[in-house]
Coordinates of C-alpha atoms and ligand atoms in Angstrom, one line a residue:
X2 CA -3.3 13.5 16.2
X3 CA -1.5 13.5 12.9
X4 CA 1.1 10.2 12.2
X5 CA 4.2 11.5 11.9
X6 CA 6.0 10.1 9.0
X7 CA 9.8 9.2 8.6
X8 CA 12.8 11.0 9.9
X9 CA 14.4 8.4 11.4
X10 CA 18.2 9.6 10.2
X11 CA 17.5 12.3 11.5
X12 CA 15.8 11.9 15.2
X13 CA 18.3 9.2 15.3
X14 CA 21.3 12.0 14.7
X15 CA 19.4 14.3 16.9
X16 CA 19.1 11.9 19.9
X17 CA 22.9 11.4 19.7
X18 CA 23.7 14.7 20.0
X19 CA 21.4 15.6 22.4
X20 CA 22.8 12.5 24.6
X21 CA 26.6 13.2 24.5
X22 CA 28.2 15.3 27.5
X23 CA 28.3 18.5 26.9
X24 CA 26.8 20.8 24.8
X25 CA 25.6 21.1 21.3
X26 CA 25.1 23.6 18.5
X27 CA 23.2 21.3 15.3
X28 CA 21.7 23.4 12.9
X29 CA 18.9 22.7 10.5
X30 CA 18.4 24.0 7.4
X31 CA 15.9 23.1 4.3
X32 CA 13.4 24.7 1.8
X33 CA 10.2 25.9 2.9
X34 CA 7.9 23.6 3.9
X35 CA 9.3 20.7 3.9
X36 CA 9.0 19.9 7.2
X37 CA 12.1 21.2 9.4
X38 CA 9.3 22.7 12.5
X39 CA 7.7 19.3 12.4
X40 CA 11.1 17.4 12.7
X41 CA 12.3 19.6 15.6
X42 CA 8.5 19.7 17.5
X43 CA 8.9 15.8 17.2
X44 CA 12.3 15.6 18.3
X45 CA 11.7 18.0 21.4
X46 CA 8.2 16.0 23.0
X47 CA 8.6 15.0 26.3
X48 CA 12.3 16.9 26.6
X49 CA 13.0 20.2 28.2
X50 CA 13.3 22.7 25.6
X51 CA 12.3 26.4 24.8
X52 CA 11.2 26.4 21.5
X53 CA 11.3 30.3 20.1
X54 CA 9.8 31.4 16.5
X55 CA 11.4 34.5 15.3
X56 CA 9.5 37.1 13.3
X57 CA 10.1 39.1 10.8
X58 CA 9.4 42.2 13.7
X59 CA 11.6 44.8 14.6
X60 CA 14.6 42.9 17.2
X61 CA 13.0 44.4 20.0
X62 CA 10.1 42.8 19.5
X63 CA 11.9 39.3 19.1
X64 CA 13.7 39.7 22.0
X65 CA 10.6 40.4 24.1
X66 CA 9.3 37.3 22.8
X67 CA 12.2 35.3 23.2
X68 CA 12.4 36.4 27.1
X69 CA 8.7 35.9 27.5
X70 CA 9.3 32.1 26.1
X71 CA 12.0 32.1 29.0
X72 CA 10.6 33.9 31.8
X73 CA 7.7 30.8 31.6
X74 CA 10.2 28.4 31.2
X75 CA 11.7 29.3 34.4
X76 CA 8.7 30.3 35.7
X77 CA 10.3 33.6 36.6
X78 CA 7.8 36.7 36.4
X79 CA 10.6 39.2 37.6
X80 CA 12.5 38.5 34.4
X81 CA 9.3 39.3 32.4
X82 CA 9.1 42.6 34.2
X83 CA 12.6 43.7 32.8
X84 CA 12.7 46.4 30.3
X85 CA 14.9 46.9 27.2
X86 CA 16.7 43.6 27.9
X87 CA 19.2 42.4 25.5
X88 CA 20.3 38.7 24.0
X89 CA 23.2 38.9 26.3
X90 CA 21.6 39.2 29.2
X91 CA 18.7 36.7 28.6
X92 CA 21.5 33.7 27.8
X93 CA 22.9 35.2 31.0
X94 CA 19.9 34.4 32.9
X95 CA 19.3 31.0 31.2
X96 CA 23.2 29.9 31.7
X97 CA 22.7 31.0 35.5
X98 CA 19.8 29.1 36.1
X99 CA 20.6 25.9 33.9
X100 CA 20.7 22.9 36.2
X101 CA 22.3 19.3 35.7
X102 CA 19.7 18.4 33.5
X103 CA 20.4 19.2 29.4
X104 CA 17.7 21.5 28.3
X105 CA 17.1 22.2 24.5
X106 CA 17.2 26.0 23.3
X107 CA 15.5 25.8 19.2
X108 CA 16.1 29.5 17.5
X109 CA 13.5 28.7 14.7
X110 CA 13.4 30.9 11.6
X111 CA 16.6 31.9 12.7
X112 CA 17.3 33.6 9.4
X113 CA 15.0 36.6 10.3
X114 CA 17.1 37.4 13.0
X115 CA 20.2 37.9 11.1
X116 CA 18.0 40.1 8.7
X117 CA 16.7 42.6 11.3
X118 CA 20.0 42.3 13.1
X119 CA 23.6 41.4 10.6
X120 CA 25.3 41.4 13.5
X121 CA 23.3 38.7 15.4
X122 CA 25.8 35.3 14.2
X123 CA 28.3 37.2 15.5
X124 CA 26.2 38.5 19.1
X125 CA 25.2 34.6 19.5
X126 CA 28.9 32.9 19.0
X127 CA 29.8 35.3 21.5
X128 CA 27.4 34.1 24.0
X129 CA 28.2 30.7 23.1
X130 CA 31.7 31.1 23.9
X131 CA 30.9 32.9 27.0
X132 CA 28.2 31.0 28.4
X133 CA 26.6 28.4 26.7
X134 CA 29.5 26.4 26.0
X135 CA 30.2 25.7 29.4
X136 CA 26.7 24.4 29.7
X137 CA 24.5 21.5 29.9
X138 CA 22.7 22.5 26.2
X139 CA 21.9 21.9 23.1
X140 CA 21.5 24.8 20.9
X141 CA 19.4 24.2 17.7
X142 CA 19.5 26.7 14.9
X143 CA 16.7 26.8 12.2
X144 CA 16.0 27.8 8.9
X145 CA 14.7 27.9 5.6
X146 CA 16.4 30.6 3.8
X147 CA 19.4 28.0 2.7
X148 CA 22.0 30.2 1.1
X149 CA 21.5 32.8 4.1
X150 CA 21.9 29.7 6.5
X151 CA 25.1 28.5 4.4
X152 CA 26.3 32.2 5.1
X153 CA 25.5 32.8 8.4
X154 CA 26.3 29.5 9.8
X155 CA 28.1 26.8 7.7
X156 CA 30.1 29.0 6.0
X157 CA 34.3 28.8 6.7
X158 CA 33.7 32.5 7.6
X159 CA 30.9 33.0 9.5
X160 CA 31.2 33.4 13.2
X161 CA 29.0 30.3 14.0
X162 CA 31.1 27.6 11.9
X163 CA 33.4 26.2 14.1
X164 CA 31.3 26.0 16.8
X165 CA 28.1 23.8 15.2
X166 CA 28.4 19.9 16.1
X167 CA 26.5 19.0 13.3
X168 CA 24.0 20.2 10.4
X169 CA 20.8 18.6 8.7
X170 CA 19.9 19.6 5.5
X171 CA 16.2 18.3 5.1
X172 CA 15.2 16.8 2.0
X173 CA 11.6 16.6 0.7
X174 CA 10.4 12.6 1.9
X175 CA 11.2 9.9 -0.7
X176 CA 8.4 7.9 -2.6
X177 CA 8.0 5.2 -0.3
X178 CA 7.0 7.5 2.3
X179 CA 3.7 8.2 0.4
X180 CA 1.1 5.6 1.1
X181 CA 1.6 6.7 4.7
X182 CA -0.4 10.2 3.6
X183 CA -2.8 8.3 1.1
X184 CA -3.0 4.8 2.7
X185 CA -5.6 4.0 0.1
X186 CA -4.0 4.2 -3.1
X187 CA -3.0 2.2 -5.2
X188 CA 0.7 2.0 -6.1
X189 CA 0.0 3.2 -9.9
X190 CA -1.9 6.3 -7.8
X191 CA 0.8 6.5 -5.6
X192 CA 3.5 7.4 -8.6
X193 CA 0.8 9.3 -9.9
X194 CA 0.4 11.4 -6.2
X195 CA 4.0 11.7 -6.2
X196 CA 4.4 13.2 -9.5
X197 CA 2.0 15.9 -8.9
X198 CA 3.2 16.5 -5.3
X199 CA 6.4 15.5 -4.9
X200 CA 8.0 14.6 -1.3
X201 CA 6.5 17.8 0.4
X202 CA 4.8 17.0 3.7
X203 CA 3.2 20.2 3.3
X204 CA 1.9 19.5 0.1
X205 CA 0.8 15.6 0.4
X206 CA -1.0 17.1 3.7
X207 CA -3.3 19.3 2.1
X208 CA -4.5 17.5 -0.9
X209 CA -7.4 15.7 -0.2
X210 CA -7.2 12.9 -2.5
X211 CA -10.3 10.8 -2.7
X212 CA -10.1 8.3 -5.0
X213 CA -9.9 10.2 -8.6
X214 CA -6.9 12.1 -9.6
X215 CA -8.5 14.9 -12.1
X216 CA -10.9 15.6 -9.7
X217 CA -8.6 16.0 -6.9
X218 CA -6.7 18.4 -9.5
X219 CA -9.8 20.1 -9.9
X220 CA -10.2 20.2 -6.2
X221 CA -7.1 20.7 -4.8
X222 CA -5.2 22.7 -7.5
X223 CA -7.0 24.4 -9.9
X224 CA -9.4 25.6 -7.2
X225 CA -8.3 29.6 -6.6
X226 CA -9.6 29.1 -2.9
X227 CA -7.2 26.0 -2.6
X228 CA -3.8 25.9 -1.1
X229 CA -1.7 24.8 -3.8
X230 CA -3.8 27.2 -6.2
X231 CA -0.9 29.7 -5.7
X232 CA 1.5 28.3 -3.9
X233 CA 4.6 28.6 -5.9
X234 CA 4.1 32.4 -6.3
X235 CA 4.1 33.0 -2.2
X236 CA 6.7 30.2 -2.1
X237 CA 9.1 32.6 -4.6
X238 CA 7.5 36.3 -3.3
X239 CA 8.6 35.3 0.3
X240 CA 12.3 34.7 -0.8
X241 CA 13.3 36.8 -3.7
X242 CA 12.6 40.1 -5.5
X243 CA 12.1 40.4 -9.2
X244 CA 9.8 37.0 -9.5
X245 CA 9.3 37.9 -13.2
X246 CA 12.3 36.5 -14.6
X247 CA 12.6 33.9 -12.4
X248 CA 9.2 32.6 -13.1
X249 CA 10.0 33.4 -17.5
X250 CA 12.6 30.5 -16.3
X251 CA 11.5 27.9 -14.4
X252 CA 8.4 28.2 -17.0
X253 CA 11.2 27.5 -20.0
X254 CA 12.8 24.7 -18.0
X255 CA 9.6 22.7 -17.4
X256 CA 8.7 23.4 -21.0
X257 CA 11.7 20.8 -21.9
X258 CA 14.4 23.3 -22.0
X259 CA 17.2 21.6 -20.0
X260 CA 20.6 23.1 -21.1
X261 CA 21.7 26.7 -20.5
X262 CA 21.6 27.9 -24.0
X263 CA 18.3 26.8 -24.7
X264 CA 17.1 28.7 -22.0
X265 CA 19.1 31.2 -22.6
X266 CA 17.8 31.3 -26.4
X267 CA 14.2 30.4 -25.1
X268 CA 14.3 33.5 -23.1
X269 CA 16.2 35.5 -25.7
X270 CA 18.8 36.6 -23.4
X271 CA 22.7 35.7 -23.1
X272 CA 23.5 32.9 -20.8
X273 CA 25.7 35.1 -18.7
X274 CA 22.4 37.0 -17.7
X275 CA 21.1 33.8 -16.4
X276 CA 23.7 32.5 -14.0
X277 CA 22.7 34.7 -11.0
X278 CA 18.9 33.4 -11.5
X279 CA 19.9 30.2 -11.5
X280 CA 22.3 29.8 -8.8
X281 CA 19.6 31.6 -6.5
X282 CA 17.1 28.8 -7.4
X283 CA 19.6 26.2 -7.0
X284 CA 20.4 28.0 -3.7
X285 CA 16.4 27.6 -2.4
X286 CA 16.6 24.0 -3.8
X287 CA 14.1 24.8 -6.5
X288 CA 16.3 23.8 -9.3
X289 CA 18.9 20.9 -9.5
X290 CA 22.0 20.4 -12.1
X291 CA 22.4 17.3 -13.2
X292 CA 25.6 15.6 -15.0
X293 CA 25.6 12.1 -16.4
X294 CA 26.7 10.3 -13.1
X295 CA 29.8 8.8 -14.7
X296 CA 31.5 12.2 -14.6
X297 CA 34.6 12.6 -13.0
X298 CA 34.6 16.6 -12.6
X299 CA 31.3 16.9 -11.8
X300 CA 31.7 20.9 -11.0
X301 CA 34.0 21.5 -14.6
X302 CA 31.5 18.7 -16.8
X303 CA 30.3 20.6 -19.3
X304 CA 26.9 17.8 -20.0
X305 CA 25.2 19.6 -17.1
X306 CA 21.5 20.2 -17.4
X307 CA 19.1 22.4 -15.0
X308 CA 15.8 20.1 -13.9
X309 CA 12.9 21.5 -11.5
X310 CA 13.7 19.9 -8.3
X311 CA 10.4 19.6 -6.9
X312 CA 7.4 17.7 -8.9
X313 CA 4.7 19.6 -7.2
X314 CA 6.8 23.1 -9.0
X315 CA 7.2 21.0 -12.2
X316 CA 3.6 20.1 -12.5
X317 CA 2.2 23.7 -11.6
X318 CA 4.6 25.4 -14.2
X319 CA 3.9 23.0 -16.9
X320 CA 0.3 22.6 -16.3
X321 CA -1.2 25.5 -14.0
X322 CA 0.7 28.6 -14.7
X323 CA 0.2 28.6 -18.4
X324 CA -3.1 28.6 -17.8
X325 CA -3.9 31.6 -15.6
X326 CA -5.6 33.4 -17.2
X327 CA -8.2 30.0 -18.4
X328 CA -8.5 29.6 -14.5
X329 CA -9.1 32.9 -13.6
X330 CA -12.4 33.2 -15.8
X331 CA -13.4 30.1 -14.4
X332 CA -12.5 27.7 -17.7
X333 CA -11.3 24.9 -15.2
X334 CA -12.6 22.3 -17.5
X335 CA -9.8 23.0 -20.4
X336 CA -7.2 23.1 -17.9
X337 CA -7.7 19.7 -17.0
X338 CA -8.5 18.5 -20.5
X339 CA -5.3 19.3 -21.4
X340 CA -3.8 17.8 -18.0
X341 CA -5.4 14.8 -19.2
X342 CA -4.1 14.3 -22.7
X343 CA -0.3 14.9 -21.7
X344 CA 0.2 14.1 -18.2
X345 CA 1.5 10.6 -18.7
X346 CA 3.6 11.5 -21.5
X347 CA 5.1 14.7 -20.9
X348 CA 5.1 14.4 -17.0
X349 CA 4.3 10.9 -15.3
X350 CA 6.6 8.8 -17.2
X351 CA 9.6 11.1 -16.0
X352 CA 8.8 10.8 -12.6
X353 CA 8.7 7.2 -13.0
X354 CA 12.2 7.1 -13.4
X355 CA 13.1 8.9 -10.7
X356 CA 10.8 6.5 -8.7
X357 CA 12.6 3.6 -10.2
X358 CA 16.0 4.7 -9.7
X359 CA 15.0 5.2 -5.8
X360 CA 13.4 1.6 -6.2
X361 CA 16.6 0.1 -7.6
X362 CA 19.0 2.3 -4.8
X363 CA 16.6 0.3 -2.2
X364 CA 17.2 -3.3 -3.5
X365 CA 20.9 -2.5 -3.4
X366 CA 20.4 -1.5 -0.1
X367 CA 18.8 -4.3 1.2
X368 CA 21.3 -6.4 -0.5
X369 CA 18.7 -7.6 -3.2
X370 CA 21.2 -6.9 -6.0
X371 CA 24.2 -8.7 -7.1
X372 CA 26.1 -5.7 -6.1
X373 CA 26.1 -2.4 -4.2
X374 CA 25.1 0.9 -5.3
X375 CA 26.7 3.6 -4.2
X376 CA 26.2 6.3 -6.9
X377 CA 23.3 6.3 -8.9
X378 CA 22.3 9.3 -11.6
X379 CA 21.8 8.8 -15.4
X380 CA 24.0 8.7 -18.3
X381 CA 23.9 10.9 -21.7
X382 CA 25.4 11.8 -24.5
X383 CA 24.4 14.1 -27.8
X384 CA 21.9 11.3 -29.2
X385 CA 21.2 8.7 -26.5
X386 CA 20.4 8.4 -22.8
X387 CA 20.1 5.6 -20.1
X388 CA 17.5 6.0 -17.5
X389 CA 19.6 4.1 -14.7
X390 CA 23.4 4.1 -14.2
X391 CA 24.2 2.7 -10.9
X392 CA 27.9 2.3 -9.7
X393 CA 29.3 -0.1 -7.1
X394 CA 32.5 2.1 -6.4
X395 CA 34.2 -0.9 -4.2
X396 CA 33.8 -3.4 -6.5
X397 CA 33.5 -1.4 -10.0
X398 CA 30.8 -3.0 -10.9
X399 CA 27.9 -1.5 -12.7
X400 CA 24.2 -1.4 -13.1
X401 CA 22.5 -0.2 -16.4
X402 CA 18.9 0.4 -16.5
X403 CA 15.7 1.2 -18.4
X404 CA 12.1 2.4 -17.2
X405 CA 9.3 2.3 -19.5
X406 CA 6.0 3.6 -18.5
X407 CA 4.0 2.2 -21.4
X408 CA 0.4 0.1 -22.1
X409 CA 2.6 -2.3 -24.0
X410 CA 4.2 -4.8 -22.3
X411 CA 8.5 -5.0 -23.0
X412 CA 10.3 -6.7 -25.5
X413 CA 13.7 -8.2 -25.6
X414 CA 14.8 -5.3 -28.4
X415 CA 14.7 -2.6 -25.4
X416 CA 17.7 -5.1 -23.6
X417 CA 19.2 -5.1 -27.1
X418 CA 19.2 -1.1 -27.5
X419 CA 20.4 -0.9 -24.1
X420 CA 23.4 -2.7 -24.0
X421 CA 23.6 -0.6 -27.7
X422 CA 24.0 2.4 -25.6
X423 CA 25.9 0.8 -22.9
X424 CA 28.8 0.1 -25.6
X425 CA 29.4 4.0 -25.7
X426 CA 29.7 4.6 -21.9
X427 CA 33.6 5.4 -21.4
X428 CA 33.9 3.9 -17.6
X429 CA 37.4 3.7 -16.6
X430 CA 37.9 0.4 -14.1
X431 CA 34.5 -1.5 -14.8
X432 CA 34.3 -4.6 -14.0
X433 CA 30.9 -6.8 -14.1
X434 CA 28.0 -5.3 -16.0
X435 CA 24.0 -5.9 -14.6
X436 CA 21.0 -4.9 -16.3
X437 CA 17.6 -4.4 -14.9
X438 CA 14.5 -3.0 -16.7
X439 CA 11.4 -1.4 -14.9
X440 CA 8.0 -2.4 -16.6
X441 CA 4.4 -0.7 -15.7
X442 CA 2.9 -3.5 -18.1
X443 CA 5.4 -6.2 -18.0
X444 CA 7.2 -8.1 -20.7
X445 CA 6.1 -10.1 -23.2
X446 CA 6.6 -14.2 -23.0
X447 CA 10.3 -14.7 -25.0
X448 CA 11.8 -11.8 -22.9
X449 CA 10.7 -13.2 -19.8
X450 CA 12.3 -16.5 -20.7
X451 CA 15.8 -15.0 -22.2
X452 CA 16.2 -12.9 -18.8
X453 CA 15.4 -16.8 -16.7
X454 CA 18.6 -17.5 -18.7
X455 CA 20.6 -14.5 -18.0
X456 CA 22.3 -14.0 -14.7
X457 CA 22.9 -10.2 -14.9
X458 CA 19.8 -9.1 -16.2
X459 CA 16.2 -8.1 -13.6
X460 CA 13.4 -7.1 -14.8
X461 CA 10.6 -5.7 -12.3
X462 CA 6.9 -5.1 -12.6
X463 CA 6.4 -2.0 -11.6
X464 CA 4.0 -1.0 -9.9
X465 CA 2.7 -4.1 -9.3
X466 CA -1.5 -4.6 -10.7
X467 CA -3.7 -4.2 -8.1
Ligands
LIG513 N1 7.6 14.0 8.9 C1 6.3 14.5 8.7 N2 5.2 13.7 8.8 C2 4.0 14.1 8.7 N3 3.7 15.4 8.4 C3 4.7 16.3 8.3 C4 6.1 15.9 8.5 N4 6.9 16.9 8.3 C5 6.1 18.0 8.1 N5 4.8 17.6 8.1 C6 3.6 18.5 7.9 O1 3.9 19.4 6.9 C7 3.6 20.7 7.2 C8 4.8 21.6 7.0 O2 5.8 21.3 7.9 P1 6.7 22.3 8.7 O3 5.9 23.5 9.1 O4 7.4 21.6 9.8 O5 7.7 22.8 7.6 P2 8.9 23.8 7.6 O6 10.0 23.2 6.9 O7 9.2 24.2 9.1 O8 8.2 25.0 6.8 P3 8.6 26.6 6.8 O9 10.0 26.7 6.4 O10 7.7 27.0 5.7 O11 8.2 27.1 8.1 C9 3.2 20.7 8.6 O12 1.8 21.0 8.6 C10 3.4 19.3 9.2 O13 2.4 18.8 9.9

């Protein structure tokens, strides 16, 4: 059987809801693939629950299904016998024949309901006022359509909202998480794995990494019969009409194009043409904004940026979908020439800093740092960036960091052009400043004796040579 990796927030939530009195409504929400069945079929072993799939079928159909899943449940074959049966009266069996025991009722892809019926939010609050309320269950609402499950569900106005007990909203895992899908690798392989794959379980599942990276590109990517071949056309055809100009986009963004107008300009259309596209890709958790994390107003900050929030997207556009038309006719070999000369410098080394900002958020965690990190982002400004800002909001203290993903090893000029850049931070209420610098290569001799002599300043090997 396959290991099961992480979760453990979230069972942990789950378990507590499902172990108060009374009943529950949690729903879960999250882009596709990233593991929401998985978390609920894990959650659910050994528990009695009724765990029902809509489809994208006429009602009728779903409802058959649904009262099929329930007639077995209760092993009752004369409510499989019943004819045009509605929702109502199927929660009206299951209330009546509900014992002491808390059983677990999972509306998976819970989104395709509400498209073949609008009314169907409002058809299930009634039957949770009326029945299920009063009962020994926990109702669990799934689904990967996020805005439609914002709408429909979280939403001030939708009929569900003041009923739910709590929400998930499942993220892709984190990079630690990795060496549990590729136990062999390295850690340099791991960063490498995660850039191309991201935190995807689906993704990090299906590529079957054996030891060489271009190969497993070649194998796992650029391959037309593979799984990822294509995979961020079905991911966006599933979801959205029009896939044109949202794919002219994301392609811009991963190109470098970060702010609105050069998109816009990239694209040669006005930016106002570009807001719905974006928000809709935000919305399915494909794109991200990002402000420097030292913003106040983070909605009104005018610094914000647009990244691909998913490496596995990020690498395809920049390095697959280009080349279609090279794949197509079988020229696999100057795909992943060109893979080769830029992947480090025009993908890896970013990823690297997200890595090491989740590195440095776990040492502050574990109380490794000399303070604690509650907010951590980057900081910018028209010519400069830092890679890590890290804020303790108690105690106002601050963490400034660099990441360099180089074959030289670090000198003590990059602490000297850091604290350079630091000077034009405008943090109100600062207090104690700390440095720490990320290495791939390490740091040269002097450096490694000036930071022995500094209190506030770390500096990591990272990853570590194996
Ligand atoms: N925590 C995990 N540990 C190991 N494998 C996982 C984990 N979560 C998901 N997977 C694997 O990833 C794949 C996709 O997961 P799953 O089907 O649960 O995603 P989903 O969010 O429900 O997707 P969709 O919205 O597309 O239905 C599954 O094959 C599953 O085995």
């Amino acid at each position: 059987m396959k290991k099961f990796v992480d979760r453990e927030v979230e069972l942990q939530f789950l378990e507590s809801q499902f172990s108060q009195n009374g009943p529950a409504l949690v729903v879960i929400y999250g882009r596709r693939r990233v593991g929401k069945t998985a978390l609920i079929k894990q959650f659910i072993k050994n528990k009695k629950a009724i765990y029902f799939l809509a489809t994208e079928e006429v009602e009728s159909q779903n409802i058959n299904n649904f009262k099929s899943l329930v007639a077995k449940f209760f092993n009752n074959s004369l409510l499989e016998k019943i004819q045009n049966i509605t929702w109502e009266e199927i929660f009206e069996f299951i209330t009546a024949n509900i014992e002491s025991e808390k059983i677990i009722i999972v509306i998976d892809e819970f989104q395709y309901l509400c498209k073949v019926n609008p009314s169907f939010a409002s058809i299930l609050q009634k039957i949770w006022d009326e029945r299920l309320k009063e009962k020994n269950v926990f109702l669990i609402l799934c689904g990967s359509l996020i805005n439609m499950m914002e709408q429909q569900v979280l939403n001030y106005s939708s009929p569900l909202y003041g009923r739910r007990t709590g929400q998930i909203k499942l993220k892709p895992l984190k990079f630690k998480y990795l060496k549990e899908f590729f136990p062999q690798a390295t850690e340099d392989e791991l960063i490498w794995l995660y850039a191309i794959l991201g935190g995807v379980p689906k993704y990090l599942e299906v590529f079957n990494y054996k030891g060489d990276i271009f190969e497993s590109i070649r194998e796992n990517i650029l391959n037309k019969q593979s799984f990822l071949y294509e995979e961020p056309l079905f991911l966006l055809e599933r979801e959205i009409q029009d896939i044109g100009t949202y794919f002219s986009l994301i392609k811009s963004i991963s190109m470098g194009n970060h702010k609105l107008h050069q998109i816009a300009q990239n694209l040669s259309v006005h930016q106002t043409r570009l807001t719905k596209y974006i928000n809709t890709l935000i919305d399915l958790d494909m794109l991200r904004r990002e402000i420097p994390v030292t913003e106040e107003y983070p909605e009104k900050s005018k610094k914000g940026l647009y990244f691909i929030n998913d490496n596995f997207l990020n690498f395809w556009f920049k390095f697959v979908y280009p080349f279609k038309e090279q794949l197509e006719l079988d020229n696999v070999e100057f795909v992943l020439e060109n893979i080769k000369r830029k992947i480090v410098t025009e993908h890896i080394s970013y990823v690297y800093e997200d890595v090491c900002r989740e590195y440095a958020l776990e040492l502050s965690n574990r109380s490794e740092l000399p303070l604690k990190v509650s907010k951590i982002g980057r900081w910018w400004d028209k010519n400069d960036e830092i890679d890590i800002v890290g804020i303790d909001q108690t105690s106002g203290s601050i963490l400034y960091g660099e990441c360099k993903y180089t074959n030289a090893k670090v000198d003590i000029d990059l602490f000297y052009s850091l604290k350079q850049k630091v000077s034009k931070v405008n943090l109100k209420n600062k207090t104690k400043e700390y440095y720490i610098i990320f290495s791939k290569s390490g740091f040269t001799e002097r450096f490694l004796n000036f930071a022995n002599e500094m209190k506030n300043l770390i500096l990591i090997n990272f990853p570590k040579r194996s």
